[in-house]
Each structure stands twice: as C-alpha cells, then as structure tokens.
C-alpha cells in the first residue's frame, strides 16, 4: 500500500535528518523533527490510515507499525532514556524478533537510514491524500457539518487521480 511505503520513506528521511542534526549538536531541532514525525505523521496519519485496513481484517500494516515504532524508540532514546527503555522492554516481549536479540535499547544500534526505502512517489501521493482530507475536514468545520453526516465532495484530481483513487476508502 502507498501509505506503508510512505511511512517507511518518511522514517528514512527523518532518520537521516536527525543524524545530521545530532552531528551538528542541534539537539533541540533533532528532537523537534522526531516529535513532528512521531505525532504528526506516524500517529495522526499512518496509524489512522492503518486502522481502516485493520478493521477490514487486513493485518499487513502490523509489521510497518512495529518497525516504525521500534526505530522511533531507538531514535528517541538519547532524549527520553527511561521512557524509551520501558517501551523497548514491552515491545520486545510482544514482538521478540523485533529487537534482534538486543535486551536493552541502551545497547541497540542507533538507526541509520536505508536509502532503498525512500519513495518519492509514495510521499507525493500521500501529500495529495493528506491535503485532500485536511481540506474536507476544514470545510466540514467551517460549515458546522456533523462528523457522522456524509457529504458529497468534488475534487479536481488532475495528475493525482491514482493516489486519491487508491486511498478512497481511507478518505
């Protein structure tokens, strides 16, 4: 799915950015990049999109959810050592193979980006989907339309039809 490729691509870009910022001793910016990714992209968007598929009994998002969470924990460890250790311990109990046998996040290798997972097409497609969903949410809020009420939306999808069509159920 496009959203699986998107979240893995974004994770690689964030990993690269955080590594560069840490090398430049820009700790606050590195933490902000991680926070924005984890809250705004992983939780607010990917997790919500994955729920649609999980409700339909499609378990394919699970490996992506766990992989992104595991790598995010390793990225966050320098900033939140006690919290990340607790999350690591719980993750490795539930998904023993995820940690590669490493008992503590303190001794786990710090993530390096995997350039082969960067997918510009998936990122561009998901940008269109996210923008569309935001536009519909904003219109609903401005017009005070209840969330459970269906509305008809006309979209000018010139050049973006494939992304919108493939994510129609989530939208």
Short mmCIF file of N, CA and C in Angstrom, two decimals:
data_model
loop_
_atom_site.label_atom_id
_atom_site.label_comp_id
_atom_site.label_asym_id
_atom_site.label_seq_id
_atom_site.Cartn_x
_atom_site.Cartn_y
_atom_site.Cartn_z
N UNK A 1 0.83 -1.19 0.00
CA UNK A 1 0.00 0.00 0.00
C UNK A 1 0.87 1.25 0.00
N UNK A 2 0.33 2.28 -0.60
CA UNK A 2 1.04 3.55 -0.69
C UNK A 2 1.40 4.07 0.70
N UNK A 3 0.47 3.98 1.66
CA UNK A 3 0.77 4.55 2.98
C UNK A 3 1.89 3.78 3.70
N UNK A 4 2.03 2.49 3.42
CA UNK A 4 3.13 1.72 4.01
C UNK A 4 4.48 2.21 3.45
N UNK A 5 4.51 2.38 2.13
CA UNK A 5 5.74 2.87 1.50
C UNK A 5 6.04 4.29 1.96
N UNK A 6 4.99 5.09 2.12
CA UNK A 6 5.14 6.48 2.56
C UNK A 6 5.75 6.55 3.96
N UNK A 7 5.20 5.80 4.92
CA UNK A 7 5.70 5.93 6.30
C UNK A 7 7.13 5.43 6.40
N UNK A 8 7.46 4.38 5.65
CA UNK A 8 8.84 3.90 5.68
C UNK A 8 9.78 4.91 5.03
N UNK A 9 9.35 5.54 3.97
CA UNK A 9 10.15 6.56 3.32
C UNK A 9 10.36 7.75 4.25
N UNK A 10 9.29 8.20 4.86
CA UNK A 10 9.40 9.33 5.79
C UNK A 10 10.31 8.99 6.97
N UNK A 11 10.23 7.76 7.47
CA UNK A 11 11.09 7.33 8.57
C UNK A 11 12.56 7.41 8.18
N UNK A 12 12.87 7.02 6.95
CA UNK A 12 14.27 7.07 6.50
C UNK A 12 14.74 8.52 6.39
N UNK A 13 13.90 9.38 5.88
CA UNK A 13 14.27 10.80 5.77
C UNK A 13 14.47 11.43 7.16
N UNK A 14 13.58 11.09 8.08
CA UNK A 14 13.69 11.61 9.45
C UNK A 14 14.96 11.08 10.12
N UNK A 15 15.24 9.80 9.92
CA UNK A 15 16.45 9.21 10.49
C UNK A 15 17.69 9.94 9.99
N UNK A 16 17.73 10.22 8.70
CA UNK A 16 18.85 10.93 8.11
C UNK A 16 18.96 12.36 8.67
N UNK A 17 17.84 13.05 8.75
CA UNK A 17 17.83 14.41 9.26
C UNK A 17 18.27 14.47 10.71
N UNK A 18 17.75 13.56 11.53
CA UNK A 18 18.11 13.54 12.95
C UNK A 18 19.61 13.24 13.12
N UNK A 19 20.13 12.31 12.35
CA UNK A 19 21.57 12.01 12.44
C UNK A 19 22.40 13.24 12.11
N UNK A 20 22.03 13.94 11.05
CA UNK A 20 22.75 15.15 10.66
C UNK A 20 22.67 16.22 11.75
N UNK A 21 21.48 16.41 12.31
CA UNK A 21 21.31 17.42 13.35
C UNK A 21 22.10 17.06 14.61
N UNK A 22 22.13 15.80 14.97
CA UNK A 22 22.91 15.38 16.14
C UNK A 22 24.40 15.59 15.91
N UNK A 23 24.86 15.30 14.70
CA UNK A 23 26.27 15.53 14.37
C UNK A 23 26.63 17.00 14.49
N UNK A 24 25.66 17.89 14.22
CA UNK A 24 25.88 19.33 14.31
C UNK A 24 25.53 19.88 15.70
N UNK A 25 25.23 18.98 16.66
CA UNK A 25 24.88 19.34 18.03
C UNK A 25 23.64 20.23 18.11
N UNK A 26 22.73 20.04 17.19
CA UNK A 26 21.46 20.76 17.20
C UNK A 26 20.40 19.86 17.83
N UNK A 27 20.55 19.64 19.13
CA UNK A 27 19.71 18.68 19.84
C UNK A 27 18.24 19.07 19.85
N UNK A 28 17.95 20.33 20.06
CA UNK A 28 16.57 20.78 20.09
C UNK A 28 15.87 20.57 18.77
N UNK A 29 16.56 20.87 17.68
CA UNK A 29 15.96 20.67 16.36
C UNK A 29 15.78 19.18 16.06
N UNK A 30 16.76 18.36 16.47
CA UNK A 30 16.64 16.92 16.25
C UNK A 30 15.42 16.37 16.97
N UNK A 31 15.23 16.81 18.21
CA UNK A 31 14.08 16.34 18.99
C UNK A 31 12.78 16.82 18.36
N UNK A 32 12.77 18.04 17.84
CA UNK A 32 11.55 18.58 17.21
C UNK A 32 11.20 17.81 15.94
N UNK A 33 12.20 17.45 15.14
CA UNK A 33 11.96 16.66 13.92
C UNK A 33 11.34 15.31 14.30
N UNK A 34 11.88 14.69 15.34
CA UNK A 34 11.33 13.40 15.80
C UNK A 34 9.91 13.56 16.30
N UNK A 35 9.68 14.57 17.11
CA UNK A 35 8.35 14.81 17.65
C UNK A 35 7.34 15.02 16.53
N UNK A 36 7.69 15.87 15.56
CA UNK A 36 6.78 16.14 14.45
C UNK A 36 6.48 14.86 13.67
N UNK A 37 7.49 14.06 13.41
CA UNK A 37 7.28 12.81 12.68
C UNK A 37 6.38 11.86 13.46
N UNK A 38 6.73 11.62 14.72
CA UNK A 38 6.00 10.63 15.52
C UNK A 38 4.55 11.05 15.71
N UNK A 39 4.31 12.28 16.11
CA UNK A 39 2.94 12.72 16.39
C UNK A 39 2.15 13.03 15.13
N UNK A 40 2.77 13.82 14.24
CA UNK A 40 2.01 14.33 13.10
C UNK A 40 1.88 13.34 11.95
N UNK A 41 2.92 12.58 11.71
CA UNK A 41 2.87 11.66 10.57
C UNK A 41 2.54 10.24 11.00
N UNK A 42 3.25 9.71 11.98
CA UNK A 42 3.03 8.31 12.37
C UNK A 42 1.70 8.14 13.09
N UNK A 43 1.47 8.90 14.15
CA UNK A 43 0.23 8.72 14.92
C UNK A 43 -0.98 9.34 14.24
N UNK A 44 -0.88 10.61 13.85
CA UNK A 44 -2.05 11.29 13.29
C UNK A 44 -2.47 10.75 11.93
N UNK A 45 -1.52 10.35 11.11
CA UNK A 45 -1.87 9.93 9.76
C UNK A 45 -1.72 8.43 9.54
N UNK A 46 -0.53 7.89 9.72
CA UNK A 46 -0.35 6.48 9.37
C UNK A 46 -1.20 5.57 10.25
N UNK A 47 -1.19 5.79 11.54
CA UNK A 47 -1.97 4.94 12.44
C UNK A 47 -3.46 4.99 12.09
N UNK A 48 -3.97 6.17 11.79
CA UNK A 48 -5.38 6.30 11.43
C UNK A 48 -5.68 5.60 10.10
N UNK A 49 -4.78 5.72 9.13
CA UNK A 49 -4.98 5.02 7.86
C UNK A 49 -4.87 3.50 8.05
N UNK A 50 -3.96 3.07 8.91
CA UNK A 50 -3.80 1.63 9.17
C UNK A 50 -5.05 1.06 9.83
N UNK A 51 -5.70 1.85 10.68
CA UNK A 51 -6.91 1.37 11.36
C UNK A 51 -7.99 0.97 10.36
N UNK A 52 -8.11 1.70 9.27
CA UNK A 52 -9.11 1.38 8.25
C UNK A 52 -8.85 -0.03 7.74
N UNK A 53 -7.60 -0.34 7.44
CA UNK A 53 -7.25 -1.66 6.92
C UNK A 53 -7.36 -2.74 8.00
N UNK A 54 -6.96 -2.42 9.21
CA UNK A 54 -7.04 -3.40 10.30
C UNK A 54 -8.49 -3.76 10.61
N UNK A 55 -9.38 -2.78 10.55
CA UNK A 55 -10.81 -3.06 10.78
C UNK A 55 -11.36 -4.00 9.71
N UNK A 56 -10.78 -3.95 8.52
CA UNK A 56 -11.21 -4.82 7.42
C UNK A 56 -10.46 -6.16 7.46
N UNK A 57 -9.83 -6.45 8.57
CA UNK A 57 -9.10 -7.72 8.80
C UNK A 57 -7.85 -7.85 7.91
N UNK A 58 -7.27 -6.73 7.55
CA UNK A 58 -6.03 -6.72 6.78
C UNK A 58 -4.89 -6.44 7.76
N UNK A 59 -4.09 -7.45 8.07
CA UNK A 59 -3.03 -7.32 9.06
C UNK A 59 -1.71 -6.84 8.46
N UNK A 60 -1.69 -6.52 7.19
CA UNK A 60 -0.43 -6.09 6.55
C UNK A 60 0.19 -4.83 7.15
N UNK A 61 -0.56 -3.92 7.77
CA UNK A 61 0.10 -2.76 8.38
C UNK A 61 0.90 -3.09 9.65
N UNK A 62 0.63 -4.21 10.29
CA UNK A 62 1.27 -4.52 11.58
C UNK A 62 2.79 -4.51 11.51
N UNK A 63 3.44 -5.15 10.54
CA UNK A 63 4.91 -5.08 10.51
C UNK A 63 5.43 -3.65 10.34
N UNK A 64 4.70 -2.82 9.61
CA UNK A 64 5.12 -1.43 9.44
C UNK A 64 4.93 -0.65 10.75
N UNK A 65 3.81 -0.88 11.41
CA UNK A 65 3.57 -0.22 12.69
C UNK A 65 4.67 -0.55 13.70
N UNK A 66 5.00 -1.83 13.79
CA UNK A 66 6.02 -2.23 14.77
C UNK A 66 7.41 -1.77 14.37
N UNK A 67 7.73 -1.83 13.09
CA UNK A 67 9.06 -1.40 12.63
C UNK A 67 9.26 0.09 12.86
N UNK A 68 8.25 0.90 12.56
CA UNK A 68 8.37 2.34 12.75
C UNK A 68 8.45 2.66 14.24
N UNK A 69 7.66 2.00 15.05
CA UNK A 69 7.71 2.23 16.49
C UNK A 69 9.08 1.84 17.05
N UNK A 70 9.58 0.70 16.64
CA UNK A 70 10.88 0.23 17.15
C UNK A 70 11.99 1.20 16.76
N UNK A 71 12.04 1.63 15.52
CA UNK A 71 13.09 2.55 15.08
C UNK A 71 12.91 3.91 15.74
N UNK A 72 11.68 4.34 15.91
CA UNK A 72 11.41 5.62 16.58
C UNK A 72 11.88 5.59 18.03
N UNK A 73 11.71 4.47 18.69
CA UNK A 73 12.18 4.32 20.08
C UNK A 73 13.70 4.47 20.12
N UNK A 74 14.39 3.83 19.18
CA UNK A 74 15.85 3.95 19.15
C UNK A 74 16.28 5.39 18.85
N UNK A 75 15.57 6.06 17.95
CA UNK A 75 15.89 7.46 17.63
C UNK A 75 15.64 8.38 18.84
N UNK A 76 14.60 8.09 19.58
CA UNK A 76 14.24 8.92 20.73
C UNK A 76 15.07 8.66 21.98
N UNK A 77 15.76 7.54 22.02
CA UNK A 77 16.44 7.14 23.25
C UNK A 77 17.36 8.21 23.84
N UNK A 78 18.17 8.91 23.07
CA UNK A 78 19.03 9.93 23.69
C UNK A 78 18.24 11.06 24.39
N UNK A 79 17.02 11.28 23.97
CA UNK A 79 16.21 12.35 24.51
C UNK A 79 15.33 11.90 25.68
N UNK A 80 14.92 10.64 25.68
CA UNK A 80 13.99 10.12 26.68
C UNK A 80 14.43 8.72 27.10
N UNK A 81 15.56 8.58 27.76
CA UNK A 81 16.10 7.24 28.00
C UNK A 81 15.22 6.32 28.84
N UNK A 82 14.59 6.83 29.88
CA UNK A 82 13.80 5.96 30.74
C UNK A 82 12.49 5.53 30.07
N UNK A 83 11.84 6.47 29.40
CA UNK A 83 10.59 6.16 28.71
C UNK A 83 10.85 5.17 27.57
N UNK A 84 11.90 5.41 26.79
CA UNK A 84 12.18 4.53 25.65
C UNK A 84 12.59 3.14 26.11
N UNK A 85 13.29 3.05 27.23
CA UNK A 85 13.65 1.72 27.75
C UNK A 85 12.40 0.95 28.15
N UNK A 86 11.46 1.61 28.79
CA UNK A 86 10.21 0.96 29.17
C UNK A 86 9.44 0.48 27.94
N UNK A 87 9.36 1.33 26.93
CA UNK A 87 8.67 0.95 25.69
C UNK A 87 9.40 -0.22 25.03
N UNK A 88 10.73 -0.16 24.99
CA UNK A 88 11.54 -1.23 24.39
C UNK A 88 11.26 -2.57 25.07
N UNK A 89 11.24 -2.57 26.40
CA UNK A 89 11.01 -3.81 27.13
C UNK A 89 9.63 -4.39 26.80
N UNK A 90 8.64 -3.54 26.70
CA UNK A 90 7.29 -4.01 26.35
C UNK A 90 7.22 -4.48 24.90
N UNK A 91 7.87 -3.78 24.01
CA UNK A 91 7.88 -4.17 22.60
C UNK A 91 8.53 -5.54 22.40
N UNK A 92 9.68 -5.73 23.06
CA UNK A 92 10.42 -6.98 22.85
C UNK A 92 9.71 -8.18 23.46
N UNK A 93 8.86 -7.95 24.45
CA UNK A 93 8.06 -9.04 25.00
C UNK A 93 6.97 -9.44 23.99
N UNK A 94 6.34 -8.45 23.39
CA UNK A 94 5.25 -8.70 22.45
C UNK A 94 5.74 -9.14 21.07
N UNK A 95 6.90 -8.64 20.67
CA UNK A 95 7.47 -8.96 19.36
C UNK A 95 8.94 -9.34 19.54
N UNK A 96 9.21 -10.57 20.00
CA UNK A 96 10.58 -10.96 20.35
C UNK A 96 11.60 -10.81 19.21
N UNK A 97 11.23 -11.04 17.98
CA UNK A 97 12.17 -10.95 16.88
C UNK A 97 12.51 -9.53 16.47
N UNK A 98 11.73 -8.59 16.94
CA UNK A 98 11.89 -7.19 16.53
C UNK A 98 13.22 -6.60 16.96
N UNK A 99 13.70 -6.97 18.12
CA UNK A 99 14.91 -6.36 18.68
C UNK A 99 16.20 -7.02 18.21
N UNK A 100 16.09 -8.11 17.49
CA UNK A 100 17.30 -8.81 17.06
C UNK A 100 18.06 -9.39 18.23
N UNK A 101 17.37 -9.69 19.32
CA UNK A 101 18.01 -10.28 20.50
C UNK A 101 18.66 -9.27 21.43
N UNK A 102 18.54 -7.98 21.12
CA UNK A 102 19.12 -6.94 21.97
C UNK A 102 18.20 -6.72 23.17
N UNK A 103 18.74 -6.87 24.38
CA UNK A 103 17.91 -6.83 25.58
C UNK A 103 17.53 -5.42 26.04
N UNK A 104 18.29 -4.42 25.62
CA UNK A 104 18.03 -3.06 26.07
C UNK A 104 18.24 -2.10 24.92
N UNK A 105 17.42 -1.06 24.88
CA UNK A 105 17.59 -0.05 23.85
C UNK A 105 18.92 0.70 24.05
N UNK A 106 19.44 0.66 25.28
CA UNK A 106 20.71 1.34 25.56
C UNK A 106 21.86 0.76 24.76
N UNK A 107 21.79 -0.52 24.41
CA UNK A 107 22.87 -1.15 23.66
C UNK A 107 22.47 -1.47 22.22
N UNK A 108 21.26 -1.07 21.86
CA UNK A 108 20.81 -1.27 20.47
C UNK A 108 21.54 -0.27 19.57
N UNK A 109 21.80 -0.67 18.35
CA UNK A 109 22.45 0.22 17.40
C UNK A 109 21.56 1.42 17.10
N UNK A 110 22.18 2.59 17.00
CA UNK A 110 21.40 3.76 16.63
C UNK A 110 21.03 3.63 15.17
N UNK A 111 19.79 3.96 14.80
CA UNK A 111 19.33 3.75 13.42
C UNK A 111 20.13 4.53 12.38
N UNK A 112 20.28 3.90 11.23
CA UNK A 112 20.84 4.54 10.05
C UNK A 112 19.78 4.46 8.97
N UNK A 113 19.69 5.48 8.16
CA UNK A 113 18.66 5.46 7.11
C UNK A 113 18.96 4.40 6.05
N UNK A 114 17.91 3.80 5.54
CA UNK A 114 18.00 2.84 4.44
C UNK A 114 17.49 3.57 3.20
N UNK A 115 18.41 4.05 2.40
CA UNK A 115 18.07 4.86 1.22
C UNK A 115 17.17 4.10 0.24
N UNK A 116 17.23 2.77 0.25
CA UNK A 116 16.42 2.00 -0.69
C UNK A 116 14.93 2.09 -0.37
N UNK A 117 14.58 2.54 0.83
CA UNK A 117 13.18 2.66 1.22
C UNK A 117 12.59 4.04 0.95
N UNK A 118 13.41 4.96 0.47
CA UNK A 118 12.90 6.29 0.15
C UNK A 118 12.10 6.20 -1.15
N UNK A 119 10.87 6.68 -1.09
CA UNK A 119 9.93 6.54 -2.20
C UNK A 119 9.24 7.89 -2.45
N UNK A 120 9.80 8.65 -3.38
CA UNK A 120 9.25 9.97 -3.68
C UNK A 120 7.81 9.90 -4.16
N UNK A 121 7.48 8.88 -4.96
CA UNK A 121 6.11 8.75 -5.48
C UNK A 121 5.11 8.54 -4.35
N UNK A 122 5.46 7.68 -3.40
CA UNK A 122 4.57 7.44 -2.26
C UNK A 122 4.41 8.71 -1.43
N UNK A 123 5.49 9.43 -1.23
CA UNK A 123 5.41 10.68 -0.45
C UNK A 123 4.56 11.72 -1.16
N UNK A 124 4.74 11.86 -2.48
CA UNK A 124 3.94 12.81 -3.24
C UNK A 124 2.47 12.43 -3.22
N UNK A 125 2.18 11.14 -3.40
CA UNK A 125 0.79 10.66 -3.40
C UNK A 125 0.12 10.88 -2.05
N UNK A 126 0.84 10.58 -0.97
CA UNK A 126 0.25 10.76 0.35
C UNK A 126 0.10 12.23 0.70
N UNK A 127 0.95 13.08 0.17
CA UNK A 127 0.80 14.52 0.39
C UNK A 127 -0.53 14.99 -0.20
N UNK A 128 -0.89 14.46 -1.37
CA UNK A 128 -2.17 14.80 -2.01
C UNK A 128 -3.32 14.31 -1.15
N UNK A 129 -3.23 13.08 -0.67
CA UNK A 129 -4.29 12.49 0.15
C UNK A 129 -4.47 13.28 1.45
N UNK A 130 -3.37 13.58 2.12
CA UNK A 130 -3.43 14.34 3.38
C UNK A 130 -4.02 15.72 3.13
N UNK A 131 -3.59 16.38 2.07
CA UNK A 131 -4.13 17.70 1.75
C UNK A 131 -5.63 17.65 1.47
N UNK A 132 -6.07 16.61 0.77
CA UNK A 132 -7.49 16.45 0.48
C UNK A 132 -8.29 16.24 1.76
N UNK A 133 -7.81 15.35 2.62
CA UNK A 133 -8.51 15.08 3.87
C UNK A 133 -8.58 16.34 4.72
N UNK A 134 -7.48 17.08 4.80
CA UNK A 134 -7.48 18.34 5.56
C UNK A 134 -8.49 19.33 4.99
N UNK A 135 -8.54 19.43 3.67
CA UNK A 135 -9.47 20.37 3.03
C UNK A 135 -10.92 19.99 3.36
N UNK A 136 -11.24 18.71 3.32
CA UNK A 136 -12.60 18.26 3.64
C UNK A 136 -12.90 18.52 5.11
N UNK A 137 -11.95 18.22 6.00
CA UNK A 137 -12.16 18.48 7.43
C UNK A 137 -12.38 19.97 7.69
N UNK A 138 -11.58 20.81 7.04
CA UNK A 138 -11.73 22.25 7.23
C UNK A 138 -13.09 22.73 6.73
N UNK A 139 -13.51 22.24 5.58
CA UNK A 139 -14.82 22.62 5.04
C UNK A 139 -15.94 22.18 5.97
N UNK A 140 -15.83 20.97 6.50
CA UNK A 140 -16.85 20.46 7.43
C UNK A 140 -16.91 21.34 8.68
N UNK A 141 -15.74 21.72 9.19
CA UNK A 141 -15.69 22.55 10.40
C UNK A 141 -16.28 23.93 10.14
N UNK A 142 -15.89 24.54 9.01
CA UNK A 142 -16.38 25.88 8.68
C UNK A 142 -17.90 25.89 8.49
N UNK A 143 -18.42 24.82 7.88
CA UNK A 143 -19.85 24.74 7.62
C UNK A 143 -20.63 24.07 8.76
N UNK A 144 -19.92 23.70 9.83
CA UNK A 144 -20.52 23.08 11.02
C UNK A 144 -21.32 21.81 10.66
N UNK A 145 -20.70 20.95 9.86
CA UNK A 145 -21.33 19.69 9.45
C UNK A 145 -20.87 18.61 10.42
N UNK A 146 -21.82 17.86 10.97
CA UNK A 146 -21.52 16.82 11.94
C UNK A 146 -20.60 15.76 11.31
N UNK A 147 -19.67 15.21 12.10
CA UNK A 147 -18.72 14.21 11.58
C UNK A 147 -19.38 12.96 11.00
N UNK A 148 -20.54 12.57 11.54
CA UNK A 148 -21.19 11.33 11.08
C UNK A 148 -22.09 11.55 9.86
N UNK A 149 -22.20 12.77 9.39
CA UNK A 149 -23.04 13.07 8.22
C UNK A 149 -22.20 13.02 6.95
N UNK A 150 -22.66 12.26 5.98
CA UNK A 150 -21.94 12.15 4.70
C UNK A 150 -22.16 13.41 3.89
N UNK A 151 -21.12 13.79 3.16
CA UNK A 151 -21.22 14.93 2.26
C UNK A 151 -20.62 14.54 0.91
N UNK A 152 -21.08 15.22 -0.12
CA UNK A 152 -20.53 15.00 -1.45
C UNK A 152 -19.40 16.00 -1.67
N UNK A 153 -18.27 15.50 -2.19
CA UNK A 153 -17.12 16.36 -2.44
C UNK A 153 -16.70 16.18 -3.89
N UNK A 154 -16.47 17.28 -4.56
CA UNK A 154 -15.97 17.25 -5.93
C UNK A 154 -14.50 17.65 -5.89
N UNK A 155 -13.66 16.80 -6.46
CA UNK A 155 -12.22 17.00 -6.39
C UNK A 155 -11.66 17.14 -7.80
N UNK A 156 -10.88 18.16 -8.01
CA UNK A 156 -10.15 18.31 -9.27
C UNK A 156 -8.83 17.59 -9.05
N UNK A 157 -8.74 16.37 -9.56
CA UNK A 157 -7.60 15.50 -9.27
C UNK A 157 -6.62 15.40 -10.43
N UNK A 158 -6.46 16.46 -11.16
CA UNK A 158 -5.56 16.44 -12.31
C UNK A 158 -4.17 15.98 -11.89
N UNK A 159 -3.74 14.86 -12.42
CA UNK A 159 -2.42 14.32 -12.12
C UNK A 159 -2.31 13.57 -10.82
N UNK A 160 -3.35 13.58 -9.99
CA UNK A 160 -3.29 12.92 -8.69
C UNK A 160 -4.37 11.87 -8.51
N UNK A 161 -5.03 11.52 -9.60
CA UNK A 161 -6.17 10.62 -9.50
C UNK A 161 -5.80 9.26 -8.92
N UNK A 162 -4.66 8.70 -9.31
CA UNK A 162 -4.26 7.37 -8.83
C UNK A 162 -4.12 7.35 -7.32
N UNK A 163 -3.49 8.36 -6.75
CA UNK A 163 -3.31 8.42 -5.29
C UNK A 163 -4.65 8.52 -4.57
N UNK A 164 -5.52 9.37 -5.10
CA UNK A 164 -6.83 9.57 -4.47
C UNK A 164 -7.69 8.32 -4.60
N UNK A 165 -7.67 7.72 -5.79
CA UNK A 165 -8.46 6.51 -6.01
C UNK A 165 -8.00 5.37 -5.11
N UNK A 166 -6.69 5.18 -4.97
CA UNK A 166 -6.20 4.06 -4.15
C UNK A 166 -6.46 4.27 -2.66
N UNK A 167 -6.66 5.50 -2.25
CA UNK A 167 -6.90 5.79 -0.84
C UNK A 167 -8.35 6.21 -0.57
N UNK A 168 -9.24 5.92 -1.53
CA UNK A 168 -10.63 6.37 -1.43
C UNK A 168 -11.30 5.91 -0.15
N UNK A 169 -11.08 4.67 0.25
CA UNK A 169 -11.74 4.17 1.47
C UNK A 169 -11.29 4.94 2.69
N UNK A 170 -10.01 5.22 2.80
CA UNK A 170 -9.49 5.98 3.93
C UNK A 170 -10.00 7.41 3.90
N UNK A 171 -10.05 7.98 2.72
CA UNK A 171 -10.53 9.36 2.58
C UNK A 171 -11.99 9.43 3.00
#
